[in-house]
């Protein structure tokens, strides 16, 4: 039996453990599904072990595969760290920076961060992928994205993180909404019983609202929208109040199109974090960008 380890087979194997199918794993490593199946089959045959259980419902690891998985993950992470080291030595890692960003960060902070970074290193190109914070956590943990910027208080196990800024939430209504002229503070009980425009599950904004109303019976109807822009359209039309990042509605508040309604309880600022897999060696360009984001946030007060 050969002791050689097929690196591509190793990556496909770990991807199957993360994603649950050969097709999805093949997409992650940039290979056609039939080719990925042949690579894995050859690997199993060469080592005389059955690592996968295939069925019409998908592919999962066998008992032997589960035993191998921790070391396989460590090996893939080590390979990624070698690649990062080589990129830094050669300088090629500075040319393309792939990062993820939650919607609020992507819309209102990332443009300023990118401008600040490019003013110093104009040769760097960026590939920014936008998703909600929960989706970004899954993507980074799975290894298909190295670095992401999220707006979430609870960072999952398995991720390193660094604080790069903060914002606060506001309860806002349209200028002609009855709450725009109220003089009393809105309570948690009142908020829980009122129809609201909210972001989709998994977003940092939705998570903040759920934390705020934890322990209260939500009786008001929630109207879901999948972006800050859609939330603002609904709220500006007078449909219902919304609980949203101040970053997202600053211009509408200044123009008087939306009105901030004070809450009875004080709200803690929400932190923005850079996150990456635990044990992953960040490239120099990634570290530089995190530092740029933190400095830019401090200078703007966010």
PDB file of C-alpha atoms in Angstrom:
ATOM      1  CA  UNK A   1       0.000   0.000   0.000  1.00  0.00           C
ATOM      2  CA  UNK A   2       1.382   3.405  -1.006  1.00  0.00           C
ATOM      3  CA  UNK A   3       2.009   5.991   1.708  1.00  0.00           C
ATOM      4  CA  UNK A   4       1.538   8.866  -0.759  1.00  0.00           C
ATOM      5  CA  UNK A   5      -1.229  11.313   0.107  1.00  0.00           C
ATOM      6  CA  UNK A   6      -3.109  12.837  -2.824  1.00  0.00           C
ATOM      7  CA  UNK A   7      -3.497  16.523  -1.897  1.00  0.00           C
ATOM      8  CA  UNK A   8      -6.514  17.077  -4.172  1.00  0.00           C
ATOM      9  CA  UNK A   9      -8.234  13.974  -2.793  1.00  0.00           C
ATOM     10  CA  UNK A  10      -7.582  15.295   0.707  1.00  0.00           C
ATOM     11  CA  UNK A  11      -9.188  18.648  -0.125  1.00  0.00           C
ATOM     12  CA  UNK A  12     -12.206  16.992  -1.742  1.00  0.00           C
ATOM     13  CA  UNK A  13     -12.589  14.687   1.257  1.00  0.00           C
ATOM     14  CA  UNK A  14     -12.658  17.607   3.724  1.00  0.00           C
ATOM     15  CA  UNK A  15     -15.049  19.524   1.477  1.00  0.00           C
ATOM     16  CA  UNK A  16     -17.459  16.563   1.429  1.00  0.00           C
ATOM     17  CA  UNK A  17     -17.395  16.494   5.228  1.00  0.00           C
ATOM     18  CA  UNK A  18     -18.320  20.200   5.232  1.00  0.00           C
ATOM     19  CA  UNK A  19     -20.863  20.247   2.412  1.00  0.00           C
ATOM     20  CA  UNK A  20     -22.407  16.763   2.322  1.00  0.00           C
ATOM     21  CA  UNK A  21     -22.088  16.010  -1.391  1.00  0.00           C
ATOM     22  CA  UNK A  22     -19.423  15.295  -3.992  1.00  0.00           C
ATOM     23  CA  UNK A  23     -20.957  17.858  -6.347  1.00  0.00           C
ATOM     24  CA  UNK A  24     -20.672  20.712  -3.855  1.00  0.00           C
ATOM     25  CA  UNK A  25     -17.174  19.582  -2.866  1.00  0.00           C
ATOM     26  CA  UNK A  26     -16.103  19.496  -6.520  1.00  0.00           C
ATOM     27  CA  UNK A  27     -17.363  23.058  -6.980  1.00  0.00           C
ATOM     28  CA  UNK A  28     -15.323  24.229  -4.001  1.00  0.00           C
ATOM     29  CA  UNK A  29     -12.060  22.803  -5.355  1.00  0.00           C
ATOM     30  CA  UNK A  30     -12.795  23.830  -8.950  1.00  0.00           C
ATOM     31  CA  UNK A  31     -13.186  20.360 -10.435  1.00  0.00           C
ATOM     32  CA  UNK A  32     -15.910  18.615 -12.433  1.00  0.00           C
ATOM     33  CA  UNK A  33     -17.945  16.179 -10.322  1.00  0.00           C
ATOM     34  CA  UNK A  34     -17.037  13.022 -12.333  1.00  0.00           C
ATOM     35  CA  UNK A  35     -13.349  13.863 -11.979  1.00  0.00           C
ATOM     36  CA  UNK A  36     -13.725  14.429  -8.240  1.00  0.00           C
ATOM     37  CA  UNK A  37     -15.465  11.045  -7.892  1.00  0.00           C
ATOM     38  CA  UNK A  38     -12.626   9.329  -9.786  1.00  0.00           C
ATOM     39  CA  UNK A  39      -9.979  11.014  -7.617  1.00  0.00           C
ATOM     40  CA  UNK A  40     -11.690   9.852  -4.435  1.00  0.00           C
ATOM     41  CA  UNK A  41     -12.347   6.351  -5.739  1.00  0.00           C
ATOM     42  CA  UNK A  42      -8.702   5.961  -6.748  1.00  0.00           C
ATOM     43  CA  UNK A  43      -7.592   7.264  -3.335  1.00  0.00           C
ATOM     44  CA  UNK A  44      -9.786   4.789  -1.467  1.00  0.00           C
ATOM     45  CA  UNK A  45      -8.651   1.921  -3.685  1.00  0.00           C
ATOM     46  CA  UNK A  46      -4.991   2.829  -3.302  1.00  0.00           C
ATOM     47  CA  UNK A  47      -5.223   2.856   0.490  1.00  0.00           C
ATOM     48  CA  UNK A  48      -7.709  -0.047   0.689  1.00  0.00           C
ATOM     49  CA  UNK A  49     -10.136   1.862   2.884  1.00  0.00           C
ATOM     50  CA  UNK A  50     -13.720   3.024   2.461  1.00  0.00           C
ATOM     51  CA  UNK A  51     -13.842   6.645   3.568  1.00  0.00           C
ATOM     52  CA  UNK A  52     -17.255   7.574   2.156  1.00  0.00           C
ATOM     53  CA  UNK A  53     -20.768   6.164   2.172  1.00  0.00           C
ATOM     54  CA  UNK A  54     -22.578   7.087  -1.033  1.00  0.00           C
ATOM     55  CA  UNK A  55     -26.354   7.018  -1.448  1.00  0.00           C
ATOM     56  CA  UNK A  56     -29.142   8.712  -3.394  1.00  0.00           C
ATOM     57  CA  UNK A  57     -29.479  11.142  -0.466  1.00  0.00           C
ATOM     58  CA  UNK A  58     -25.885  12.367  -0.701  1.00  0.00           C
ATOM     59  CA  UNK A  59     -22.455  11.388   0.520  1.00  0.00           C
ATOM     60  CA  UNK A  60     -21.300  11.150   4.096  1.00  0.00           C
ATOM     61  CA  UNK A  61     -18.182   9.941   5.843  1.00  0.00           C
ATOM     62  CA  UNK A  62     -17.840   6.325   6.894  1.00  0.00           C
ATOM     63  CA  UNK A  63     -16.620   5.411  10.370  1.00  0.00           C
ATOM     64  CA  UNK A  64     -13.091   5.240   8.978  1.00  0.00           C
ATOM     65  CA  UNK A  65     -13.604   8.616   7.315  1.00  0.00           C
ATOM     66  CA  UNK A  66     -14.712  10.166  10.604  1.00  0.00           C
ATOM     67  CA  UNK A  67     -11.514   8.867  12.214  1.00  0.00           C
ATOM     68  CA  UNK A  68      -9.396  10.462   9.494  1.00  0.00           C
ATOM     69  CA  UNK A  69     -11.232  13.816   9.378  1.00  0.00           C
ATOM     70  CA  UNK A  70      -9.454  15.719  12.218  1.00  0.00           C
ATOM     71  CA  UNK A  71      -6.008  15.033  10.764  1.00  0.00           C
ATOM     72  CA  UNK A  72      -7.251  15.710   7.248  1.00  0.00           C
ATOM     73  CA  UNK A  73      -8.536  19.121   8.321  1.00  0.00           C
ATOM     74  CA  UNK A  74      -5.228  19.906  10.016  1.00  0.00           C
ATOM     75  CA  UNK A  75      -3.341  18.870   6.883  1.00  0.00           C
ATOM     76  CA  UNK A  76      -5.465  21.090   4.623  1.00  0.00           C
ATOM     77  CA  UNK A  77      -5.001  24.016   7.006  1.00  0.00           C
ATOM     78  CA  UNK A  78      -1.240  23.411   7.026  1.00  0.00           C
ATOM     79  CA  UNK A  79      -1.198  23.426   3.221  1.00  0.00           C
ATOM     80  CA  UNK A  80      -3.113  26.717   3.197  1.00  0.00           C
ATOM     81  CA  UNK A  81      -0.573  28.192   5.599  1.00  0.00           C
ATOM     82  CA  UNK A  82       2.306  27.074   3.365  1.00  0.00           C
ATOM     83  CA  UNK A  83       0.558  28.743   0.411  1.00  0.00           C
ATOM     84  CA  UNK A  84       0.157  31.962   2.429  1.00  0.00           C
ATOM     85  CA  UNK A  85       3.838  31.885   3.372  1.00  0.00           C
ATOM     86  CA  UNK A  86       4.871  31.389  -0.250  1.00  0.00           C
ATOM     87  CA  UNK A  87       2.585  34.232  -1.354  1.00  0.00           C
ATOM     88  CA  UNK A  88       4.228  36.563   1.137  1.00  0.00           C
ATOM     89  CA  UNK A  89       7.724  35.501   0.069  1.00  0.00           C
ATOM     90  CA  UNK A  90       6.975  35.941  -3.618  1.00  0.00           C
ATOM     91  CA  UNK A  91       4.721  38.981  -3.230  1.00  0.00           C
ATOM     92  CA  UNK A  92       1.965  37.384  -5.342  1.00  0.00           C
ATOM     93  CA  UNK A  93      -0.392  37.335  -2.366  1.00  0.00           C
ATOM     94  CA  UNK A  94      -0.617  41.131  -2.559  1.00  0.00           C
ATOM     95  CA  UNK A  95      -2.253  41.192  -5.984  1.00  0.00           C
ATOM     96  CA  UNK A  96      -5.687  39.723  -5.244  1.00  0.00           C
ATOM     97  CA  UNK A  97      -7.444  39.897  -1.891  1.00  0.00           C
ATOM     98  CA  UNK A  98     -10.630  37.850  -1.519  1.00  0.00           C
ATOM     99  CA  UNK A  99     -12.805  38.865   1.445  1.00  0.00           C
ATOM    100  CA  UNK A 100     -16.384  38.499   2.619  1.00  0.00           C
ATOM    101  CA  UNK A 101     -18.522  41.267   4.062  1.00  0.00           C
ATOM    102  CA  UNK A 102     -21.906  41.429   5.722  1.00  0.00           C
ATOM    103  CA  UNK A 103     -24.401  43.688   3.996  1.00  0.00           C
ATOM    104  CA  UNK A 104     -24.162  46.642   6.387  1.00  0.00           C
ATOM    105  CA  UNK A 105     -20.366  46.576   6.286  1.00  0.00           C
ATOM    106  CA  UNK A 106     -20.280  46.108   2.502  1.00  0.00           C
ATOM    107  CA  UNK A 107     -22.676  48.988   1.850  1.00  0.00           C
ATOM    108  CA  UNK A 108     -21.528  51.602   4.343  1.00  0.00           C
ATOM    109  CA  UNK A 109     -17.973  50.815   5.528  1.00  0.00           C
ATOM    110  CA  UNK A 110     -16.182  48.689   2.944  1.00  0.00           C
ATOM    111  CA  UNK A 111     -15.979  51.449   0.282  1.00  0.00           C
ATOM    112  CA  UNK A 112     -14.108  53.689   2.737  1.00  0.00           C
ATOM    113  CA  UNK A 113     -11.804  50.834   3.796  1.00  0.00           C
ATOM    114  CA  UNK A 114     -11.022  49.928   0.189  1.00  0.00           C
ATOM    115  CA  UNK A 115     -10.259  53.542  -0.702  1.00  0.00           C
ATOM    116  CA  UNK A 116      -7.906  53.904   2.260  1.00  0.00           C
ATOM    117  CA  UNK A 117      -6.087  50.673   1.391  1.00  0.00           C
ATOM    118  CA  UNK A 118      -5.772  51.462  -2.318  1.00  0.00           C
ATOM    119  CA  UNK A 119      -4.336  54.892  -1.539  1.00  0.00           C
ATOM    120  CA  UNK A 120      -1.290  53.078  -0.143  1.00  0.00           C
ATOM    121  CA  UNK A 121      -1.288  49.925  -2.313  1.00  0.00           C
ATOM    122  CA  UNK A 122      -3.034  50.692  -5.600  1.00  0.00           C
ATOM    123  CA  UNK A 123      -1.764  47.484  -7.219  1.00  0.00           C
ATOM    124  CA  UNK A 124      -4.006  45.264  -5.070  1.00  0.00           C
ATOM    125  CA  UNK A 125      -7.271  43.980  -6.559  1.00  0.00           C
ATOM    126  CA  UNK A 126     -10.229  42.890  -4.427  1.00  0.00           C
ATOM    127  CA  UNK A 127     -12.888  40.203  -4.720  1.00  0.00           C
ATOM    128  CA  UNK A 128     -15.597  41.144  -2.181  1.00  0.00           C
ATOM    129  CA  UNK A 129     -18.398  38.649  -1.603  1.00  0.00           C
ATOM    130  CA  UNK A 130     -21.489  39.908   0.216  1.00  0.00           C
ATOM    131  CA  UNK A 131     -23.682  37.718   2.450  1.00  0.00           C
ATOM    132  CA  UNK A 132     -25.273  37.926   5.863  1.00  0.00           C
ATOM    133  CA  UNK A 133     -23.108  37.283   8.917  1.00  0.00           C
ATOM    134  CA  UNK A 134     -24.351  33.750   9.585  1.00  0.00           C
ATOM    135  CA  UNK A 135     -23.626  32.674   5.997  1.00  0.00           C
ATOM    136  CA  UNK A 136     -20.152  34.191   6.199  1.00  0.00           C
ATOM    137  CA  UNK A 137     -19.389  32.270   9.388  1.00  0.00           C
ATOM    138  CA  UNK A 138     -20.298  29.011   7.635  1.00  0.00           C
ATOM    139  CA  UNK A 139     -18.242  29.886   4.568  1.00  0.00           C
ATOM    140  CA  UNK A 140     -15.141  30.799   6.560  1.00  0.00           C
ATOM    141  CA  UNK A 141     -15.429  27.758   8.833  1.00  0.00           C
ATOM    142  CA  UNK A 142     -15.781  25.529   5.762  1.00  0.00           C
ATOM    143  CA  UNK A 143     -12.530  26.925   4.378  1.00  0.00           C
ATOM    144  CA  UNK A 144     -13.943  28.277   1.125  1.00  0.00           C
ATOM    145  CA  UNK A 145     -13.265  31.874   2.256  1.00  0.00           C
ATOM    146  CA  UNK A 146     -10.209  32.973   4.196  1.00  0.00           C
ATOM    147  CA  UNK A 147     -11.329  36.287   5.708  1.00  0.00           C
ATOM    148  CA  UNK A 148     -14.646  38.014   6.333  1.00  0.00           C
ATOM    149  CA  UNK A 149     -15.978  41.084   8.122  1.00  0.00           C
ATOM    150  CA  UNK A 150     -19.154  40.570  10.139  1.00  0.00           C
ATOM    151  CA  UNK A 151     -21.522  42.404  12.514  1.00  0.00           C
ATOM    152  CA  UNK A 152     -22.338  39.820  15.150  1.00  0.00           C
ATOM    153  CA  UNK A 153     -21.846  39.685  18.905  1.00  0.00           C
ATOM    154  CA  UNK A 154     -21.357  35.907  19.152  1.00  0.00           C
ATOM    155  CA  UNK A 155     -18.378  34.522  17.213  1.00  0.00           C
ATOM    156  CA  UNK A 156     -18.619  30.749  16.604  1.00  0.00           C
ATOM    157  CA  UNK A 157     -16.051  28.276  17.923  1.00  0.00           C
ATOM    158  CA  UNK A 158     -13.277  27.617  15.476  1.00  0.00           C
ATOM    159  CA  UNK A 159     -12.836  31.231  14.398  1.00  0.00           C
ATOM    160  CA  UNK A 160     -10.278  33.846  15.356  1.00  0.00           C
ATOM    161  CA  UNK A 161     -11.509  37.430  15.362  1.00  0.00           C
ATOM    162  CA  UNK A 162     -10.403  41.025  15.739  1.00  0.00           C
ATOM    163  CA  UNK A 163     -12.512  44.073  16.542  1.00  0.00           C
ATOM    164  CA  UNK A 164     -12.349  46.654  13.726  1.00  0.00           C
ATOM    165  CA  UNK A 165     -15.145  49.086  14.575  1.00  0.00           C
ATOM    166  CA  UNK A 166     -18.631  49.481  15.972  1.00  0.00           C
ATOM    167  CA  UNK A 167     -22.001  51.100  15.409  1.00  0.00           C
ATOM    168  CA  UNK A 168     -25.274  51.502  17.232  1.00  0.00           C
ATOM    169  CA  UNK A 169     -28.864  50.622  16.445  1.00  0.00           C
ATOM    170  CA  UNK A 170     -31.811  52.952  16.190  1.00  0.00           C
ATOM    171  CA  UNK A 171     -35.558  52.480  16.017  1.00  0.00           C
ATOM    172  CA  UNK A 172     -36.809  54.547  13.079  1.00  0.00           C
ATOM    173  CA  UNK A 173     -40.141  55.383  11.472  1.00  0.00           C
ATOM    174  CA  UNK A 174     -41.258  57.409   8.468  1.00  0.00           C
ATOM    175  CA  UNK A 175     -41.783  61.140   9.054  1.00  0.00           C
ATOM    176  CA  UNK A 176     -45.577  60.750   8.865  1.00  0.00           C
ATOM    177  CA  UNK A 177     -45.764  57.741  11.210  1.00  0.00           C
ATOM    178  CA  UNK A 178     -47.584  58.394  14.547  1.00  0.00           C
ATOM    179  CA  UNK A 179     -44.431  57.438  16.486  1.00  0.00           C
ATOM    180  CA  UNK A 180     -42.502  60.269  14.792  1.00  0.00           C
ATOM    181  CA  UNK A 181     -44.236  62.728  17.130  1.00  0.00           C
ATOM    182  CA  UNK A 182     -44.497  60.676  20.299  1.00  0.00           C
ATOM    183  CA  UNK A 183     -42.944  62.036  23.488  1.00  0.00           C
ATOM    184  CA  UNK A 184     -42.777  58.832  25.553  1.00  0.00           C
ATOM    185  CA  UNK A 185     -40.073  56.190  25.251  1.00  0.00           C
ATOM    186  CA  UNK A 186     -40.845  52.897  23.479  1.00  0.00           C
ATOM    187  CA  UNK A 187     -40.574  49.873  25.774  1.00  0.00           C
ATOM    188  CA  UNK A 188     -39.479  46.333  24.901  1.00  0.00           C
ATOM    189  CA  UNK A 189     -43.012  45.103  25.534  1.00  0.00           C
ATOM    190  CA  UNK A 190     -44.397  47.689  23.127  1.00  0.00           C
ATOM    191  CA  UNK A 191     -41.790  46.809  20.527  1.00  0.00           C
ATOM    192  CA  UNK A 192     -42.616  43.111  20.819  1.00  0.00           C
ATOM    193  CA  UNK A 193     -46.307  43.769  20.216  1.00  0.00           C
ATOM    194  CA  UNK A 194     -45.836  46.109  17.232  1.00  0.00           C
ATOM    195  CA  UNK A 195     -45.503  45.081  13.551  1.00  0.00           C
ATOM    196  CA  UNK A 196     -41.907  45.677  12.404  1.00  0.00           C
ATOM    197  CA  UNK A 197     -39.884  45.550   9.207  1.00  0.00           C
ATOM    198  CA  UNK A 198     -36.968  43.186   9.903  1.00  0.00           C
ATOM    199  CA  UNK A 199     -33.989  41.635   8.137  1.00  0.00           C
ATOM    200  CA  UNK A 200     -33.825  37.934   7.297  1.00  0.00           C
ATOM    201  CA  UNK A 201     -32.718  35.279   9.832  1.00  0.00           C
ATOM    202  CA  UNK A 202     -28.936  35.022  10.030  1.00  0.00           C
ATOM    203  CA  UNK A 203     -28.253  38.727   9.545  1.00  0.00           C
ATOM    204  CA  UNK A 204     -26.461  40.656  12.275  1.00  0.00           C
ATOM    205  CA  UNK A 205     -29.303  43.187  12.409  1.00  0.00           C
ATOM    206  CA  UNK A 206     -31.912  40.464  12.965  1.00  0.00           C
ATOM    207  CA  UNK A 207     -29.701  38.929  15.645  1.00  0.00           C
ATOM    208  CA  UNK A 208     -29.539  42.251  17.520  1.00  0.00           C
ATOM    209  CA  UNK A 209     -33.321  42.591  17.462  1.00  0.00           C
ATOM    210  CA  UNK A 210     -33.773  39.032  18.721  1.00  0.00           C
ATOM    211  CA  UNK A 211     -31.343  39.731  21.579  1.00  0.00           C
ATOM    212  CA  UNK A 212     -33.223  42.916  22.443  1.00  0.00           C
ATOM    213  CA  UNK A 213     -36.556  41.074  22.638  1.00  0.00           C
ATOM    214  CA  UNK A 214     -35.253  37.885  24.271  1.00  0.00           C
ATOM    215  CA  UNK A 215     -37.749  36.766  26.913  1.00  0.00           C
ATOM    216  CA  UNK A 216     -40.626  38.742  25.408  1.00  0.00           C
ATOM    217  CA  UNK A 217     -43.518  37.194  23.496  1.00  0.00           C
ATOM    218  CA  UNK A 218     -43.399  38.632  19.979  1.00  0.00           C
ATOM    219  CA  UNK A 219     -46.992  39.314  18.935  1.00  0.00           C
ATOM    220  CA  UNK A 220     -46.516  41.942  16.229  1.00  0.00           C
ATOM    221  CA  UNK A 221     -46.167  40.752  12.630  1.00  0.00           C
ATOM    222  CA  UNK A 222     -42.641  40.850  11.248  1.00  0.00           C
ATOM    223  CA  UNK A 223     -42.230  41.842   7.596  1.00  0.00           C
ATOM    224  CA  UNK A 224     -38.964  40.319   6.365  1.00  0.00           C
ATOM    225  CA  UNK A 225     -36.668  41.992   3.842  1.00  0.00           C
ATOM    226  CA  UNK A 226     -33.357  40.606   2.611  1.00  0.00           C
ATOM    227  CA  UNK A 227     -31.373  43.857   2.453  1.00  0.00           C
ATOM    228  CA  UNK A 228     -31.046  47.192   4.226  1.00  0.00           C
ATOM    229  CA  UNK A 229     -32.274  48.941   1.081  1.00  0.00           C
ATOM    230  CA  UNK A 230     -35.488  46.879   1.070  1.00  0.00           C
ATOM    231  CA  UNK A 231     -35.990  47.518   4.786  1.00  0.00           C
ATOM    232  CA  UNK A 232     -35.721  51.268   4.195  1.00  0.00           C
ATOM    233  CA  UNK A 233     -38.185  51.191   1.277  1.00  0.00           C
ATOM    234  CA  UNK A 234     -40.796  49.491   3.475  1.00  0.00           C
ATOM    235  CA  UNK A 235     -40.190  51.830   6.406  1.00  0.00           C
ATOM    236  CA  UNK A 236     -40.184  54.992   4.289  1.00  0.00           C
ATOM    237  CA  UNK A 237     -43.557  53.952   2.869  1.00  0.00           C
ATOM    238  CA  UNK A 238     -44.977  53.999   6.402  1.00  0.00           C
ATOM    239  CA  UNK A 239     -45.631  50.249   6.574  1.00  0.00           C
ATOM    240  CA  UNK A 240     -44.011  49.795   9.987  1.00  0.00           C
ATOM    241  CA  UNK A 241     -41.059  50.871  12.161  1.00  0.00           C
ATOM    242  CA  UNK A 242     -37.711  49.143  11.827  1.00  0.00           C
ATOM    243  CA  UNK A 243     -34.738  48.454  14.083  1.00  0.00           C
ATOM    244  CA  UNK A 244     -31.594  49.075  12.040  1.00  0.00           C
ATOM    245  CA  UNK A 245     -27.957  50.140  12.080  1.00  0.00           C
ATOM    246  CA  UNK A 246     -27.526  53.898  12.309  1.00  0.00           C
ATOM    247  CA  UNK A 247     -24.952  53.572   9.524  1.00  0.00           C
ATOM    248  CA  UNK A 248     -27.704  52.398   7.162  1.00  0.00           C
ATOM    249  CA  UNK A 249     -30.110  55.302   7.746  1.00  0.00           C
ATOM    250  CA  UNK A 250     -27.798  58.218   8.489  1.00  0.00           C
ATOM    251  CA  UNK A 251     -28.602  60.117   5.287  1.00  0.00           C
ATOM    252  CA  UNK A 252     -32.372  59.544   5.651  1.00  0.00           C
ATOM    253  CA  UNK A 253     -32.258  60.787   9.254  1.00  0.00           C
ATOM    254  CA  UNK A 254     -30.313  63.898   8.255  1.00  0.00           C
ATOM    255  CA  UNK A 255     -32.814  64.597   5.449  1.00  0.00           C
ATOM    256  CA  UNK A 256     -35.805  64.172   7.807  1.00  0.00           C
ATOM    257  CA  UNK A 257     -37.215  61.296   5.744  1.00  0.00           C
ATOM    258  CA  UNK A 258     -36.902  58.983   8.740  1.00  0.00           C
ATOM    259  CA  UNK A 259     -37.196  59.847  12.427  1.00  0.00           C
ATOM    260  CA  UNK A 260     -35.367  58.135  15.276  1.00  0.00           C
ATOM    261  CA  UNK A 261     -37.683  57.044  18.101  1.00  0.00           C
ATOM    262  CA  UNK A 262     -36.026  56.757  21.535  1.00  0.00           C
ATOM    263  CA  UNK A 263     -36.198  53.444  23.381  1.00  0.00           C
ATOM    264  CA  UNK A 264     -36.602  53.109  27.138  1.00  0.00           C
ATOM    265  CA  UNK A 265     -33.522  50.903  27.478  1.00  0.00           C
ATOM    266  CA  UNK A 266     -29.990  51.874  26.488  1.00  0.00           C
ATOM    267  CA  UNK A 267     -28.477  49.908  23.618  1.00  0.00           C
ATOM    268  CA  UNK A 268     -24.876  48.756  23.671  1.00  0.00           C
ATOM    269  CA  UNK A 269     -22.793  49.493  20.565  1.00  0.00           C
ATOM    270  CA  UNK A 270     -22.411  46.535  18.222  1.00  0.00           C
ATOM    271  CA  UNK A 271     -18.922  45.448  17.242  1.00  0.00           C
ATOM    272  CA  UNK A 272     -17.655  44.784  13.733  1.00  0.00           C
ATOM    273  CA  UNK A 273     -15.166  41.917  13.546  1.00  0.00           C
ATOM    274  CA  UNK A 274     -12.724  40.459  11.070  1.00  0.00           C
ATOM    275  CA  UNK A 275     -12.952  36.646  11.305  1.00  0.00           C
ATOM    276  CA  UNK A 276     -10.810  33.795   9.986  1.00  0.00           C
ATOM    277  CA  UNK A 277     -10.325  30.106  10.724  1.00  0.00           C
ATOM    278  CA  UNK A 278      -8.455  29.277  13.909  1.00  0.00           C
ATOM    279  CA  UNK A 279      -4.903  28.265  13.075  1.00  0.00           C
ATOM    280  CA  UNK A 280      -4.908  29.908   9.651  1.00  0.00           C
ATOM    281  CA  UNK A 281      -1.859  32.036   8.888  1.00  0.00           C
ATOM    282  CA  UNK A 282      -3.098  35.317   7.465  1.00  0.00           C
ATOM    283  CA  UNK A 283      -1.266  36.703   4.466  1.00  0.00           C
ATOM    284  CA  UNK A 284       0.503  40.032   4.887  1.00  0.00           C
ATOM    285  CA  UNK A 285      -2.065  41.679   2.610  1.00  0.00           C
ATOM    286  CA  UNK A 286      -4.908  40.384   4.779  1.00  0.00           C
ATOM    287  CA  UNK A 287      -3.294  41.666   7.971  1.00  0.00           C
ATOM    288  CA  UNK A 288      -2.663  45.035   6.314  1.00  0.00           C
ATOM    289  CA  UNK A 289      -6.301  45.286   5.254  1.00  0.00           C
ATOM    290  CA  UNK A 290      -7.588  44.444   8.757  1.00  0.00           C
ATOM    291  CA  UNK A 291      -5.326  47.158  10.176  1.00  0.00           C
ATOM    292  CA  UNK A 292      -6.588  49.623   7.544  1.00  0.00           C
ATOM    293  CA  UNK A 293     -10.223  48.838   8.419  1.00  0.00           C
ATOM    294  CA  UNK A 294      -9.562  49.389  12.132  1.00  0.00           C
ATOM    295  CA  UNK A 295      -7.750  52.690  11.548  1.00  0.00           C
ATOM    296  CA  UNK A 296     -10.425  53.944   9.166  1.00  0.00           C
ATOM    297  CA  UNK A 297     -13.169  53.103  11.657  1.00  0.00           C
ATOM    298  CA  UNK A 298     -11.375  54.907  14.479  1.00  0.00           C
ATOM    299  CA  UNK A 299     -10.847  58.024  12.391  1.00  0.00           C
ATOM    300  CA  UNK A 300     -14.529  58.155  11.414  1.00  0.00           C
ATOM    301  CA  UNK A 301     -15.812  57.367  14.904  1.00  0.00           C
ATOM    302  CA  UNK A 302     -17.589  54.160  13.821  1.00  0.00           C
TER     303      UNK A 302
END
